[in-house]
XYZ file of C-alpha atoms in Angstrom:
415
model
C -34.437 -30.482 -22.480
C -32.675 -27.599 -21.188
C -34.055 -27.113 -17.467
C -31.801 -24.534 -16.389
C -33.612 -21.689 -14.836
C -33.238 -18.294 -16.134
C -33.076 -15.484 -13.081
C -33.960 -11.836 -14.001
C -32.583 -8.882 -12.311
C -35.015 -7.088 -9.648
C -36.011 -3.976 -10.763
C -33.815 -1.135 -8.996
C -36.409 1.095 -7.200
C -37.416 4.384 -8.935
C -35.989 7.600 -8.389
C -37.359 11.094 -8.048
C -34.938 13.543 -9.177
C -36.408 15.973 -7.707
C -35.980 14.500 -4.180
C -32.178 15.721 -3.647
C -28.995 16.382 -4.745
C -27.812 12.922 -3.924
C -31.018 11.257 -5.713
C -30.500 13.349 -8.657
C -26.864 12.341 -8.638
C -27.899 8.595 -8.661
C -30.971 9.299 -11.145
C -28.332 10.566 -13.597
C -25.918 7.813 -13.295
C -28.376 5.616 -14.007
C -29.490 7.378 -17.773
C -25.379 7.257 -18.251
C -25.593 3.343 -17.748
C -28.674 3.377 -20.467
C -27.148 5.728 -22.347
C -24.124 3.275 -22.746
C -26.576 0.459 -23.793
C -27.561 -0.740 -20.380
C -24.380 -3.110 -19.353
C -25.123 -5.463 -16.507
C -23.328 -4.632 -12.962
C -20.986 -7.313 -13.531
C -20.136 -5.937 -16.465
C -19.836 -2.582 -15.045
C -17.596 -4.042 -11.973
C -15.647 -5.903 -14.683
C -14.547 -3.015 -16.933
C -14.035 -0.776 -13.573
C -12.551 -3.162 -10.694
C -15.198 -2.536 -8.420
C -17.822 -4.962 -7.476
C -21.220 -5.312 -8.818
C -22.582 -4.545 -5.517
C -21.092 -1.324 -5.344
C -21.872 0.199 -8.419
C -25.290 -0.843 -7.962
C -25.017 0.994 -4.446
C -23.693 3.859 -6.353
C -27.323 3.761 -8.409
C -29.098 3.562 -5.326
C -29.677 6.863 -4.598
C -29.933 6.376 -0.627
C -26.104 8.313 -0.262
C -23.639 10.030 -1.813
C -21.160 7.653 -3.212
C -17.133 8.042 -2.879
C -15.688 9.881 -5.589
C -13.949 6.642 -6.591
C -16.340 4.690 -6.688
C -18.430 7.521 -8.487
C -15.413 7.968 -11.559
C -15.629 4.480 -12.024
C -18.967 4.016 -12.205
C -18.511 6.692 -15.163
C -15.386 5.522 -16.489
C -16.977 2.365 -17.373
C -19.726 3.387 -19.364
C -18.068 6.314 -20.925
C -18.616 9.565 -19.384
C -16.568 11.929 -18.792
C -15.043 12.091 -15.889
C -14.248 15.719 -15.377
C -17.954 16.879 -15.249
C -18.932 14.289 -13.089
C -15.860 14.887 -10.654
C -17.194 18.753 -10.063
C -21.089 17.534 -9.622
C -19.549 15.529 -6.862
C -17.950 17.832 -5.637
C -20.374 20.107 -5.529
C -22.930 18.558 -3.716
C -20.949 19.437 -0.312
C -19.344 16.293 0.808
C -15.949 15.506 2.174
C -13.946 13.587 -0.291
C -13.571 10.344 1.545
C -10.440 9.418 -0.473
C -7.982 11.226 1.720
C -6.921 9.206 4.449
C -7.997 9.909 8.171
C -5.178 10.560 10.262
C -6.081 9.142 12.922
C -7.534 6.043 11.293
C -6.357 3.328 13.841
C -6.142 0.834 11.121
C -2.604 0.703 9.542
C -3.506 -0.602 6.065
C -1.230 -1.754 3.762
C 1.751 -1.151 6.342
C 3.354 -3.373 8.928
C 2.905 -2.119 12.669
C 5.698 -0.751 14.476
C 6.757 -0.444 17.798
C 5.044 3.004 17.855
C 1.486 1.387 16.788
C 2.030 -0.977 19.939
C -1.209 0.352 21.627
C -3.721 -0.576 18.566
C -1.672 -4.113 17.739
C -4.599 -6.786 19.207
C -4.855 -10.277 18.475
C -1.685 -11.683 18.716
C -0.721 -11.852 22.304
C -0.515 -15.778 22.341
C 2.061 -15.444 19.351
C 4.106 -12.567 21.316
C 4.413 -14.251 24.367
C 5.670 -17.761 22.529
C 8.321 -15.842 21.136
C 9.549 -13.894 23.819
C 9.818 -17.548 25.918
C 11.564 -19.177 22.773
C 14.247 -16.481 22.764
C 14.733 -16.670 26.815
C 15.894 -20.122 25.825
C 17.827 -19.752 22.558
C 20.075 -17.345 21.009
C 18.802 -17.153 17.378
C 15.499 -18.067 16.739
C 13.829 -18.217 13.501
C 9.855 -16.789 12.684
C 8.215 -18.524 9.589
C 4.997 -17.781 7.981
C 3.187 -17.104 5.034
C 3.267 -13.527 3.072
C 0.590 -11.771 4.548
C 0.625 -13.672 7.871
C 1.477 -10.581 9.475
C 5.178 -11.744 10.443
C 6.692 -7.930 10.245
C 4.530 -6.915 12.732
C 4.859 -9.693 15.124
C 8.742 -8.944 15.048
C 8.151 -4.477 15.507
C 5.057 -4.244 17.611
C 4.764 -7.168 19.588
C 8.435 -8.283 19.833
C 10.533 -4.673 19.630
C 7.858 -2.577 21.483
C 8.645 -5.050 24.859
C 12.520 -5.401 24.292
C 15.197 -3.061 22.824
C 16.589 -3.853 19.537
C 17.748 -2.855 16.065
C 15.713 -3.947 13.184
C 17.103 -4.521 9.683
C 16.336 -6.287 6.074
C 18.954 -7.834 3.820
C 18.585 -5.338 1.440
C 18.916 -1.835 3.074
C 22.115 -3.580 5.653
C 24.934 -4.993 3.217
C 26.728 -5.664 6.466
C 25.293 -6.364 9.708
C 25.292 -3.549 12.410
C 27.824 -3.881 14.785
C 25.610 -4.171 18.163
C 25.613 -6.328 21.175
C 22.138 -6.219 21.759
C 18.958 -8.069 19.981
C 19.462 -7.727 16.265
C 15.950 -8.640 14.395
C 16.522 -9.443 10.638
C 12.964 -8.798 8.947
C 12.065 -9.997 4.833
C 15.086 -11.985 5.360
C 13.710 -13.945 2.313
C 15.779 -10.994 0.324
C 19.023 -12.315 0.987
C 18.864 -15.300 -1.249
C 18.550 -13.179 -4.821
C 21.486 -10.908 -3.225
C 25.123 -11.189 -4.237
C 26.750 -10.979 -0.662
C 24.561 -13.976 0.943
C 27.118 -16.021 1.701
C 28.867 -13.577 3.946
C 25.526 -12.126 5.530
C 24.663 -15.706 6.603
C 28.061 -16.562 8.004
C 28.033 -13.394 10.218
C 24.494 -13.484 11.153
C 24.971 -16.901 12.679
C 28.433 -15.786 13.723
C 26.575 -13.803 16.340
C 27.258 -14.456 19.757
C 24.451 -11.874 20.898
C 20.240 -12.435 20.698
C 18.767 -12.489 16.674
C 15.683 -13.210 15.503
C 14.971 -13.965 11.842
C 11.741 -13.139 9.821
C 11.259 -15.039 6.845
C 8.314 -16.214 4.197
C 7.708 -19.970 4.674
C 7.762 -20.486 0.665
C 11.390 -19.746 1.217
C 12.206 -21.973 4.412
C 13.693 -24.694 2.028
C 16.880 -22.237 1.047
C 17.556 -22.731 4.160
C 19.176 -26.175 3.870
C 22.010 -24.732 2.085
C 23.725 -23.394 5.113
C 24.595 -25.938 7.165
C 25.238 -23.186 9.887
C 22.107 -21.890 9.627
C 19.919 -24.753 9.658
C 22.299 -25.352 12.990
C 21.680 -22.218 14.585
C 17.780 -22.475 13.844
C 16.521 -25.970 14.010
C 15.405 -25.570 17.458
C 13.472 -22.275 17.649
C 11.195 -21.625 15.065
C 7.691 -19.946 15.766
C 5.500 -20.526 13.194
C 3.108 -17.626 12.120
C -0.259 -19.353 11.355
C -3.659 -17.580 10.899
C -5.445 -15.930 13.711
C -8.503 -18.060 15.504
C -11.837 -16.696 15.231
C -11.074 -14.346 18.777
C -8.149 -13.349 18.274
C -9.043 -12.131 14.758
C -12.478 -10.534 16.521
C -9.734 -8.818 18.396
C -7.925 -7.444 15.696
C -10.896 -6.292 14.325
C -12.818 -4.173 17.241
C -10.177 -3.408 19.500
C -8.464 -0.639 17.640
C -11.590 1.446 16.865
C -12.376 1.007 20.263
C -9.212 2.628 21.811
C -10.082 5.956 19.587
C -13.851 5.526 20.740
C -15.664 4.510 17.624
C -17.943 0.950 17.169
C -18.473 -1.297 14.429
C -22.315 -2.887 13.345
C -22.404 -6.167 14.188
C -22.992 -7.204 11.115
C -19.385 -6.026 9.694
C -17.679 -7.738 12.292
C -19.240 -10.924 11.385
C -18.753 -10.041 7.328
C -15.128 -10.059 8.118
C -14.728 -12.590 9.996
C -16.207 -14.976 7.776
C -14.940 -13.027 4.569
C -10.805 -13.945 6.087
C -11.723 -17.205 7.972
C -9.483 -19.856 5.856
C -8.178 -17.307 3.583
C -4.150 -17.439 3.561
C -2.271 -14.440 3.745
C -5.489 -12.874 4.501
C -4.093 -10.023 7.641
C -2.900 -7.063 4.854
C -5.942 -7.334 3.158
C -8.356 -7.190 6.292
C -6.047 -4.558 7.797
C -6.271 -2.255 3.957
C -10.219 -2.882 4.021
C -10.833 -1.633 7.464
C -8.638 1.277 6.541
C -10.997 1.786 3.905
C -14.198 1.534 5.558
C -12.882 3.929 8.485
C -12.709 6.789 5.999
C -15.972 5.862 4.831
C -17.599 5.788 8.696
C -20.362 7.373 9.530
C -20.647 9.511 12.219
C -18.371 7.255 14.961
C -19.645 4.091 13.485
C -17.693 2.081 10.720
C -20.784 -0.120 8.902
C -21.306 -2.654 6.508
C -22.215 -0.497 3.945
C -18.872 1.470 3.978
C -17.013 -2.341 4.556
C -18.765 -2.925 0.432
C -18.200 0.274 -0.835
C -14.331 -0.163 -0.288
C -14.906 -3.383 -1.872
C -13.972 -5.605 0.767
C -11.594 -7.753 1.792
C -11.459 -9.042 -1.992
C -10.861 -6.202 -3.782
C -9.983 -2.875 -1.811
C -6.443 -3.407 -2.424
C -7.403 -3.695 -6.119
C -9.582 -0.690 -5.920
C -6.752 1.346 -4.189
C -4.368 0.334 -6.821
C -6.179 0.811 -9.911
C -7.671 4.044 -8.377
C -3.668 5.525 -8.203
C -3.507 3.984 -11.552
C -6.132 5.177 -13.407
C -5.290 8.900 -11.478
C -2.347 9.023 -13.939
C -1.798 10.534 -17.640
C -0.872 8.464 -20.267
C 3.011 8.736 -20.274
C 2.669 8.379 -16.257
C 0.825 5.187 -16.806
C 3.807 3.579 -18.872
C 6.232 4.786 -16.522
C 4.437 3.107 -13.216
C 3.796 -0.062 -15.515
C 7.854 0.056 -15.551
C 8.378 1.325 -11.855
C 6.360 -1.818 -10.799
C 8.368 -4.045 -12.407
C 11.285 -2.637 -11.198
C 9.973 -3.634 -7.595
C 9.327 -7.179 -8.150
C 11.318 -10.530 -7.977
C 9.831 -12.883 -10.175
C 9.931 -16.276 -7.955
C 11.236 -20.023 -8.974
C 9.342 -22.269 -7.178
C 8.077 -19.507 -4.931
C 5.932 -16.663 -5.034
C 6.731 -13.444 -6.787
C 8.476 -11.300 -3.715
C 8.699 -7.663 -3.367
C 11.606 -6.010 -3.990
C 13.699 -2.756 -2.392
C 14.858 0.047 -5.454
C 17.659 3.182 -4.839
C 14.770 5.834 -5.801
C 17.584 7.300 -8.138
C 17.122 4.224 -10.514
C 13.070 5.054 -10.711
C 13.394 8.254 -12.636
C 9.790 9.104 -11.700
C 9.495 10.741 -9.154
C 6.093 12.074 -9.705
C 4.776 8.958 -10.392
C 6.189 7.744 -7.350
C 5.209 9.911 -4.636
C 1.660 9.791 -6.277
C 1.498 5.526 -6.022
C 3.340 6.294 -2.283
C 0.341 8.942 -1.073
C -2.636 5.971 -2.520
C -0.301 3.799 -0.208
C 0.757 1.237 -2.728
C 4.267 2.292 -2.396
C 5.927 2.770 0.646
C 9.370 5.422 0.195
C 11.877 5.877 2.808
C 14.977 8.614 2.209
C 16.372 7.007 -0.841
C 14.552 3.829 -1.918
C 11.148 2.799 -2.753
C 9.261 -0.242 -2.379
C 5.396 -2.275 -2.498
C 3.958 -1.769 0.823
C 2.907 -5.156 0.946
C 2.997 -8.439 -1.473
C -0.613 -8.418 -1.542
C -0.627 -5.842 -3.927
C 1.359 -7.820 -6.303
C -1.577 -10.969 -5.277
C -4.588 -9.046 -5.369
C -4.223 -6.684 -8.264
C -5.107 -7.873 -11.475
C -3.618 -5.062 -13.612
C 0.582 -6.022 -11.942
C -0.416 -9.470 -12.336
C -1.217 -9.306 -15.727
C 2.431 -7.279 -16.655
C 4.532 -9.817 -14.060
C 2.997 -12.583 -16.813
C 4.144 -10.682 -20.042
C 7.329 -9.404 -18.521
C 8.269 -12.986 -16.190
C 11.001 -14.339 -18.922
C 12.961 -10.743 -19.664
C 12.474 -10.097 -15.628
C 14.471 -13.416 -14.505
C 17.368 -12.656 -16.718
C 17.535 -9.188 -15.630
C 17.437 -10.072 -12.266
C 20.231 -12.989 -12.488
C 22.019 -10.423 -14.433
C 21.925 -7.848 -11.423
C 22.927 -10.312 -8.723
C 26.041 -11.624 -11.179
């Protein structure tokens, strides 16, 4: 006998249309869902990337949700998006989608030396560091992707002691400069044709250097005899923050600017990134999100869901630029994003730096760079962060049809 119990949906609480724009708005999504044979939320959040939770907030009717999240909700049960775009609109509200400037939250990017005053959580970390390289002339700073190693090297380690920063793939050569000389994504040189030199100078130095590099690739390493020599004893390992010192990275910023978060957010995060590796772009891209969903000078758990969370804002942000794109735009960021990614051997897939010349879409481009996904200096474009390529299903899903031609291209390149 089958004793599993069968749980029924509660009954969403009626609407008067009558009651509001914003009820109205939320009576009529709610005939689209029938109209489209009454899908399940999960089914909803499946076909649209958001979570079931916040398309059923969407339904609610208690506020006006993002536009987003509003075209998704649509999207997915086949409605067309135009018309619903202008009710949305013209209801009065500010589209939330455009970012805040002065959004203490950094998302997607790494802090610099310039974001110094907002960078909390991580003085332990800073302080090791600094007393490592008192001691040693090269010293090397391991941790996962995500563990928030780029910042560590420009806003806690630059923003207290002059230096030049560089990556492997924008410096062919290495500056000529007698001061501290910090070597970020150093991961890069390894796929690059001129490694063998780089290395040999870099540990040629007879001046300060600090190297930045994802622990999946520590083991290359042991190729160089002269660089396992010059950093076997100083290494700071980047680990995840403790409960505080996340806590910190958390309230402190919004507090600087004057703003307060419920209670109950700060302990949704918290537990939502506690044990979660590679966790520090994605808690950093959700509190982006829920800051441009704050209300008044609060940021609150109901703007922390609507964003989707630590799980899936990233996702939401991507697919959002994504789905913001005509057909023939689509194919050509399908191609663009595979242009920017290293398949890994043994390690995870890695970002990877492009002349913007080679793109040939620039349109597409500066769209995917203004959603944040991209991040474009003068001439070359790259991901923001490699938790775009882990947390969005959509460049997951090419990277597996594309892995095979990808690695040959790639070894072709570097040959």
């Amino acid at each position: 006998m089958d004793e599993r119990i069968s749980v029924m949906p509660r009954p969403e609480r009626p609407l008067d249309p009558f009651a509001g724009p914003v009820e109205q708005f939320a009576f009529d999504l709610r005939k689209l869902r029938e109209k489209a044979g009454s899908p399940g939320y999960r089914e909803l959040g499946r076909l649209s990337h958001y979570s079931a939770s916040t398309l059923a907030d969407a339904a609610r009717g208690q506020r006006l949700p993002s536009l987003a999240v509003a075209l998704a909700f649509v999207r997915a049960c086949g409605g067309d998006e135009e018309t619903w775009e202008r009710r949305w609109r013209e209801i009065g509200e500010t589209d939330t989608e455009e970012p805040a400037a002065d959004s203490p939250y950094v998302g997607l990017k790494a802090f610099t030396e310039h974001d110094a005053d907002r960078f909390f959580g991580r003085e332990r970390l800073v302080g090791k560091l600094l007393g490592k390289l008192e001691h040693h002339d090269t010293v090397l700073v391991v941790g996962a992707s995500g563990s928030g190693k780029s910042s560590l090297l420009r806003a806690g380690l630059l923003a207290r002691q002059d230096g030049e920063l560089i990556t492997p793939s924008t410096h062919p050569s290495l500056p000529r400069t007698d001061g501290l000389l910090v070597v970020d994504q150093f991961e890069e040189i390894f796929s690059l044709p001129h490694r063998d030199e780089f290395i040999a100078a870099l540990t040629g130095r007879d001046h300060k250097t600090v190297i930045g590099m994802r622990a999946d690739f520590y083991g290359h390493c042991a190729r160089y005899p002269e660089l396992v020599s010059a950093v076997e004893n100083a290494q700071v390992l980047v680990g995840p923050m403790t409960t505080d010192e996340l806590r910190k990275a958390i309230t402190q910023p919004a507090v600087v600017v004057g703003c307060a978060l419920e209670t109950g957010l700060v302990a949704r995060l918290i537990a939502d990134a506690t044990g979660e590796p590679g966790v520090l772009p994605h808690v950093s891209h959700a509190l982006l999100e829920t800051w441009q969903r704050k209300r008044g000078n609060t940021l609150t758990l109901t703007s922390y869901h609507e964003s989707g969370g630590i799980a899936r804002a990233i996702a939401n942000t991507a697919e959002n630029a994504y789905t913001g794109l005509d057909e023939q735009q689509r194919t050509q960021a399908r191609q663009v994003f595979l242009r920017l990614v290293t398949p890994g051997v043994g390690t995870e897939d890695t970002k990877r730096r492009v002349k913007r010349s080679e793109l040939a879409a620039d349109e597409v481009v500066e769209h995917l760079a203004n959603a944040r996904i991209l991040t474009v200096d003068d001439d070359s474009v790259e991901i923001s962060h490699e938790a775009v390529i882990r947390g969005w299903p959509r460049l997951k899903d090419w990277l597996a049809e594309a892995r095979d031609d990808l690695r040959v291209h790639r070894r072709l390149t570097a040959a």
